[in-house]
mmCIF file of C-alpha atoms in Angstrom:
data_model
loop_
_atom_site.group_PDB
_atom_site.id
_atom_site.type_symbol
_atom_site.label_atom_id
_atom_site.label_comp_id
_atom_site.label_asym_id
_atom_site.label_seq_id
_atom_site.Cartn_x
_atom_site.Cartn_y
_atom_site.Cartn_z
ATOM 1 C CA MET A 1 43.002 109.730 202.942
ATOM 2 C CA ASP A 2 46.576 108.708 202.074
ATOM 3 C CA LEU A 3 47.839 110.155 205.359
ATOM 4 C CA PHE A 4 45.219 108.320 207.426
ATOM 5 C CA VAL A 5 45.989 104.984 205.771
ATOM 6 C CA SER A 6 49.739 105.581 206.188
ATOM 7 C CA ILE A 7 49.258 106.253 209.907
ATOM 8 C CA LEU A 8 47.292 103.019 210.241
ATOM 9 C CA GLY A 9 50.048 101.168 208.394
ATOM 10 C CA LEU A 10 52.661 102.627 210.771
ATOM 11 C CA LEU A 11 50.483 101.648 213.713
ATOM 12 C CA GLY A 12 50.312 98.121 212.320
ATOM 13 C CA ILE A 13 54.136 97.938 212.213
ATOM 14 C CA ILE A 14 54.349 99.159 215.813
ATOM 15 C CA VAL A 15 51.747 96.643 216.982
ATOM 16 C CA LEU A 16 53.551 93.883 215.085
ATOM 17 C CA ALA A 17 56.883 94.845 216.640
ATOM 18 C CA VAL A 18 55.408 95.005 220.137
ATOM 19 C CA GLY A 19 53.688 91.664 219.651
ATOM 20 C CA LEU A 20 56.888 89.984 218.408
ATOM 21 C CA ILE A 21 58.935 91.351 221.312
ATOM 22 C CA TRP A 22 56.276 90.208 223.750
ATOM 23 C CA LEU A 23 56.166 86.824 222.028
ATOM 24 C CA ILE A 24 59.944 86.411 222.296
ATOM 25 C CA VAL A 25 59.927 87.436 225.960
ATOM 26 C CA ASN A 26 57.183 84.940 226.742
ATOM 27 C CA LEU A 27 59.078 82.226 224.883
ATOM 28 C CA VAL A 28 62.164 82.901 227.000
ATOM 29 C CA ARG A 29 60.122 82.998 230.203
ATOM 30 C CA LYS A 30 57.989 80.074 229.100
ATOM 31 C CA LYS A 31 54.768 82.005 229.516
ATOM 32 C CA PRO A 32 51.557 81.768 227.426
ATOM 33 C CA LEU A 33 52.028 82.795 223.807
ATOM 34 C CA ARG A 34 48.355 83.252 222.850
ATOM 35 C CA VAL A 35 47.932 86.980 223.534
ATOM 36 C CA PRO A 36 51.250 88.188 222.036
ATOM 37 C CA GLY A 37 50.648 85.885 219.073
ATOM 38 C CA ILE A 38 47.238 87.459 218.457
ATOM 39 C CA ILE A 39 48.693 90.966 218.794
ATOM 40 C CA SER A 40 51.498 90.148 216.341
ATOM 41 C CA ALA A 41 49.049 88.701 213.839
ATOM 42 C CA ALA A 42 46.740 91.723 214.193
ATOM 43 C CA GLY A 43 49.651 94.106 213.593
ATOM 44 C CA ALA A 44 50.788 92.156 210.549
ATOM 45 C CA LEU A 45 47.245 92.067 209.140
ATOM 46 C CA LEU A 46 46.759 95.809 209.683
ATOM 47 C CA PHE A 47 50.051 96.556 207.933
ATOM 48 C CA ILE A 48 49.190 94.314 204.944
ATOM 49 C CA VAL A 49 45.704 95.833 204.544
ATOM 50 C CA CYS A 50 47.050 99.392 204.712
ATOM 51 C CA SER A 51 49.800 98.612 202.218
ATOM 52 C CA PHE A 52 47.235 97.216 199.790
ATOM 53 C CA ALA A 53 44.956 100.249 200.285
ATOM 54 C CA ILE A 54 47.820 102.673 199.592
ATOM 55 C CA SER A 55 48.673 100.746 196.435
ATOM 56 C CA VAL A 56 45.057 100.964 195.205
ATOM 57 C CA ILE A 57 44.847 104.720 195.970
ATOM 58 C CA ASP A 58 48.115 105.421 194.154
ATOM 59 C CA GLN A 59 46.919 103.490 191.123
ATOM 60 C CA GLN A 60 43.647 105.461 191.038
ATOM 61 C CA GLN A 61 45.552 108.756 191.276
ATOM 62 C CA ASN A 62 47.868 107.696 188.438
ATOM 63 C CA ASN A 63 44.878 106.780 186.286
ATOM 64 C CA THR A 64 43.249 110.153 187.026
ATOM 65 C CA THR A 65 46.461 111.996 186.129
ATOM 66 C CA GLU A 66 46.857 110.025 182.898
ATOM 67 C CA SER A 67 43.207 110.692 181.996
ATOM 68 C CA THR A 68 43.610 114.429 182.635
ATOM 69 C CA THR A 69 46.819 114.514 180.616
ATOM 70 C CA TYR A 70 45.179 112.655 177.737
ATOM 71 C CA SER A 71 42.182 115.013 177.831
ATOM 72 C CA THR A 72 44.467 118.066 177.737
ATOM 73 C CA GLU A 73 46.522 116.607 174.901
ATOM 74 C CA SER A 74 43.342 115.768 172.977
ATOM 75 C CA THR A 75 42.046 119.331 173.383
ATOM 76 C CA GLU A 76 45.368 120.802 172.273
ATOM 77 C CA SER A 77 45.464 118.400 169.336
ATOM 78 C CA LEU A 78 41.923 119.417 168.302
ATOM 79 C CA GLU A 79 42.770 123.134 168.538
ATOM 80 C CA SER A 80 45.946 122.541 166.552
ATOM 81 C CA SER A 81 44.004 120.606 163.912
ATOM 82 C CA GLU A 82 41.446 123.415 163.629
ATOM 83 C CA SER A 83 44.239 125.978 163.247
ATOM 84 C CA GLU A 84 45.951 123.838 160.595
ATOM 85 C CA SER A 85 42.602 123.442 158.824
ATOM 86 C CA VAL A 86 42.268 127.238 158.568
ATOM 87 C CA LYS A 87 45.827 127.519 157.245
ATOM 88 C CA SER A 88 45.417 124.715 154.688
ATOM 89 C CA LYS A 89 42.124 126.025 153.253
ATOM 90 C CA VAL A 90 42.703 128.442 150.373
ATOM 91 C CA TYR A 91 39.806 130.621 149.201
ATOM 92 C CA GLY A 92 39.287 131.889 145.677
ATOM 93 C CA LEU A 93 37.496 134.890 144.227
ATOM 94 C CA ASN A 94 34.020 135.400 145.749
ATOM 95 C CA GLU A 95 34.557 132.548 148.219
ATOM 96 C CA GLN A 96 33.772 133.664 151.747
ATOM 97 C CA TYR A 97 35.802 132.800 154.803
ATOM 98 C CA LYS A 98 33.783 132.681 158.025
ATOM 99 C CA ASN A 99 34.511 132.067 161.677
ATOM 100 C CA ASP A 100 32.370 132.693 164.749
ATOM 101 C CA MET A 101 33.269 136.394 164.785
ATOM 102 C CA TYR A 102 33.597 137.703 161.248
ATOM 103 C CA GLY A 103 33.623 136.893 157.525
ATOM 104 C CA LEU A 104 35.820 137.983 154.598
ATOM 105 C CA LYS A 105 35.433 137.658 150.843
ATOM 106 C CA ILE A 106 37.657 138.944 148.009
ATOM 107 C CA THR A 107 35.343 140.145 145.235
ATOM 108 C CA GLN A 108 37.851 141.962 142.998
ATOM 109 C CA ALA A 109 41.542 141.710 142.139
ATOM 110 C CA ASP A 110 42.196 143.386 138.789
ATOM 111 C CA GLN A 111 42.988 146.668 137.056
ATOM 112 C CA ASN A 112 39.407 147.903 136.756
ATOM 113 C CA PHE A 113 40.219 150.952 138.861
ATOM 114 C CA ASP A 114 37.369 153.006 140.278
ATOM 115 C CA ALA A 115 37.504 156.817 140.469
ATOM 116 C CA HIS A 116 39.673 156.807 143.576
ATOM 117 C CA GLY A 117 41.926 154.159 142.068
ATOM 118 C CA MET A 118 42.397 156.263 138.921
ATOM 119 C CA SER A 119 43.292 159.279 141.065
ATOM 120 C CA LEU A 120 46.070 157.161 142.599
ATOM 121 C CA VAL A 121 47.244 156.031 139.149
ATOM 122 C CA ASN A 122 47.521 159.701 138.189
ATOM 123 C CA SER A 123 48.955 160.819 141.531
ATOM 124 C CA ASP A 124 52.077 162.976 141.614
ATOM 125 C CA ILE A 125 52.931 161.712 145.102
ATOM 126 C CA PRO A 126 55.356 158.753 144.691
ATOM 127 C CA THR A 127 54.291 156.994 147.912
ATOM 128 C CA LEU A 128 50.632 157.117 146.887
ATOM 129 C CA LYS A 129 51.029 156.323 143.200
ATOM 130 C CA VAL A 130 49.495 153.149 141.806
ATOM 131 C CA SER A 131 51.427 151.759 138.843
ATOM 132 C CA GLN A 132 49.478 151.550 135.602
ATOM 133 C CA GLN A 133 51.419 148.372 134.695
ATOM 134 C CA ASN A 134 51.900 146.703 138.090
ATOM 135 C CA GLY A 135 48.961 148.023 140.094
ATOM 136 C CA VAL A 136 46.006 145.933 141.309
ATOM 137 C CA GLN A 137 42.792 147.095 142.933
ATOM 138 C CA ILE A 138 41.514 144.687 145.574
ATOM 139 C CA THR A 139 37.961 144.778 146.902
ATOM 140 C CA VAL A 140 36.976 143.019 150.116
ATOM 141 C CA ASP A 141 33.488 142.365 151.471
ATOM 142 C CA TYR A 142 33.496 141.945 155.235
ATOM 143 C CA GLU A 143 30.896 140.915 157.794
ATOM 144 C CA ASN A 144 30.589 141.227 161.552
ATOM 145 C CA ILE A 145 29.023 137.895 162.442
ATOM 146 C CA ASP A 146 29.089 137.887 166.232
ATOM 147 C CA SER A 147 31.596 140.391 167.565
ATOM 148 C CA SER A 148 30.605 142.922 170.219
ATOM 149 C CA GLU A 149 33.259 145.259 168.796
ATOM 150 C CA ASP A 150 32.720 146.976 165.444
ATOM 151 C CA PHE A 151 34.730 145.282 162.687
ATOM 152 C CA LEU A 152 36.804 146.694 159.830
ATOM 153 C CA PRO A 153 39.702 144.789 158.233
ATOM 154 C CA SER A 154 42.705 147.125 158.070
ATOM 155 C CA ILE A 155 44.810 147.063 154.922
ATOM 156 C CA TRP A 156 47.894 146.654 157.109
ATOM 157 C CA ASN A 157 46.610 143.257 158.233
ATOM 158 C CA PHE A 158 46.773 142.033 154.622
ATOM 159 C CA LYS A 159 49.803 140.687 152.778
ATOM 160 C CA VAL A 160 49.866 140.284 148.993
ATOM 161 C CA TYR A 161 52.243 138.090 146.951
ATOM 162 C CA ASP A 162 52.628 137.562 143.210
ATOM 163 C CA ASP A 163 52.924 134.131 141.569
ATOM 164 C CA ASP A 164 56.691 134.167 142.244
ATOM 165 C CA GLY A 165 56.022 134.543 145.956
ATOM 166 C CA LYS A 166 57.292 138.151 146.016
ATOM 167 C CA THR A 167 55.544 140.683 148.218
ATOM 168 C CA GLY A 168 53.528 143.468 146.691
ATOM 169 C CA GLU A 169 53.633 147.043 147.977
ATOM 170 C CA ILE A 170 50.364 148.022 149.654
ATOM 171 C CA ILE A 171 49.559 151.698 148.980
ATOM 172 C CA ASN A 172 48.597 153.699 152.054
ATOM 173 C CA GLN A 173 45.041 154.269 150.871
ATOM 174 C CA GLN A 174 41.851 152.488 151.909
ATOM 175 C CA GLU A 175 38.508 153.413 150.405
ATOM 176 C CA GLY A 176 35.594 152.362 152.570
ATOM 177 C CA GLN A 177 36.487 152.484 156.260
ATOM 178 C CA ASP A 178 33.131 151.817 157.884
ATOM 179 C CA GLU A 179 33.376 149.775 161.060
ATOM 180 C CA VAL A 180 30.311 147.537 161.105
ATOM 181 C CA SER A 181 28.456 146.291 164.154
ATOM 182 C CA LYS A 182 27.172 142.752 164.739
ATOM 183 C CA GLY A 183 25.002 141.465 161.897
ATOM 184 C CA HIS A 184 26.144 144.053 159.347
ATOM 185 C CA THR A 185 28.427 144.044 156.305
ATOM 186 C CA GLY A 186 30.714 146.489 154.532
ATOM 187 C CA THR A 187 32.983 146.826 151.503
ATOM 188 C CA THR A 188 36.496 148.231 151.334
ATOM 189 C CA HIS A 189 39.062 148.748 148.555
ATOM 190 C CA PHE A 190 42.838 148.975 148.608
ATOM 191 C CA TRP A 191 45.626 149.000 146.034
ATOM 192 C CA VAL A 192 48.850 147.056 145.595
ATOM 193 C CA ASN A 193 51.842 147.519 143.313
ATOM 194 C CA LEU A 194 53.202 144.118 142.300
ATOM 195 C CA GLN A 195 56.904 143.623 141.603
ATOM 196 C CA LYS A 196 56.221 142.705 137.971
ATOM 197 C CA PRO A 197 53.601 143.711 135.404
ATOM 198 C CA TYR A 198 50.008 142.655 136.030
ATOM 199 C CA ALA A 199 49.916 141.193 132.513
ATOM 200 C CA ASP A 200 52.763 138.808 133.379
ATOM 201 C CA THR A 201 51.180 137.624 136.649
ATOM 202 C CA LYS A 202 48.951 134.545 136.638
ATOM 203 C CA TYR A 203 47.633 134.859 140.166
ATOM 204 C CA ILE A 204 48.150 136.648 143.457
ATOM 205 C CA GLU A 205 48.007 135.312 147.005
ATOM 206 C CA ILE A 206 46.365 137.384 149.715
ATOM 207 C CA GLU A 207 46.778 136.656 153.404
ATOM 208 C CA TYR A 208 44.806 138.053 156.317
ATOM 209 C CA GLY A 209 46.375 136.509 159.410
ATOM 210 C CA ASP A 210 46.011 132.732 158.934
ATOM 211 C CA ILE A 211 43.389 133.165 156.205
ATOM 212 C CA GLN A 212 44.654 132.552 152.673
ATOM 213 C CA PHE A 213 43.190 133.574 149.322
ATOM 214 C CA LYS A 214 44.514 132.677 145.879
ATOM 215 C CA ILE A 215 43.050 134.808 143.113
ATOM 216 C CA ASN A 216 43.602 134.063 139.419
ATOM 217 C CA LEU A 217 44.072 137.259 137.399
ATOM 218 C CA ASN A 218 42.114 137.939 134.244
ATOM 219 C CA HIS A 219 44.067 139.589 131.410
#
C-alpha cells in the first residue's frame, strides 16, 4: 500500500513538473494556458493527496507498533510480578505451595528421627552421619497436580539455612522416592546437619527453586 501511494505521489510530481514546463512555454509563446494549468493543478493535487495518505499510514503503523510494544511489556511485567509474588510468599509448617503442575508442603522439621533417621545418627560412615546435636529430619508431602511426567522432589533441589543464614549440609539419603503420576501424592524424608546445635536455632529456611519455607523449630 505504501509503495502504491508513493508511486502515485511521484507521478503527481512528474505531472506537476510537466504542466509547469508546458505552462511556461505557452506563456512565452503566448498560447492558451488552460490545459497546462489544469495539468499542473492536477499534478499538485495528486501529490498533496498522496503525501497526506502516506502520513496517515505511517501514523497508523506507529500506533500499531506502540500498541504491540505496550502489550509485550505488559505481559512481561505480569510474568515478572507473578515470579516476584512466588519469591515473596514464605510458607510455614503444613502450609502447602501449589502451582499448575505440582504442590509441596513441609510437615516436619525437628529431631523426632524415624527408624531410618536413627540409623543415620548411629552411622559409622562420616558422610552419611546425622549429628545428634545439629541434625534435623525434614518431611515433605508432594503432589502431582497436572504434570504428564511423574513427580518426585529431589533432595538436591532443596537448600536449607539456619537462622544465621548459614547453609546446612544435606545428607545423601532420601527415604521415600516414589515418583507420583497426575492426581497422586507422596511423602519423602531427608536429613540436614545445621552448622550450630538444633537447640540454639530458632528457625530454618528451606528453598525449593523459587519456593521459600520458614519453619520455626520446637525445642
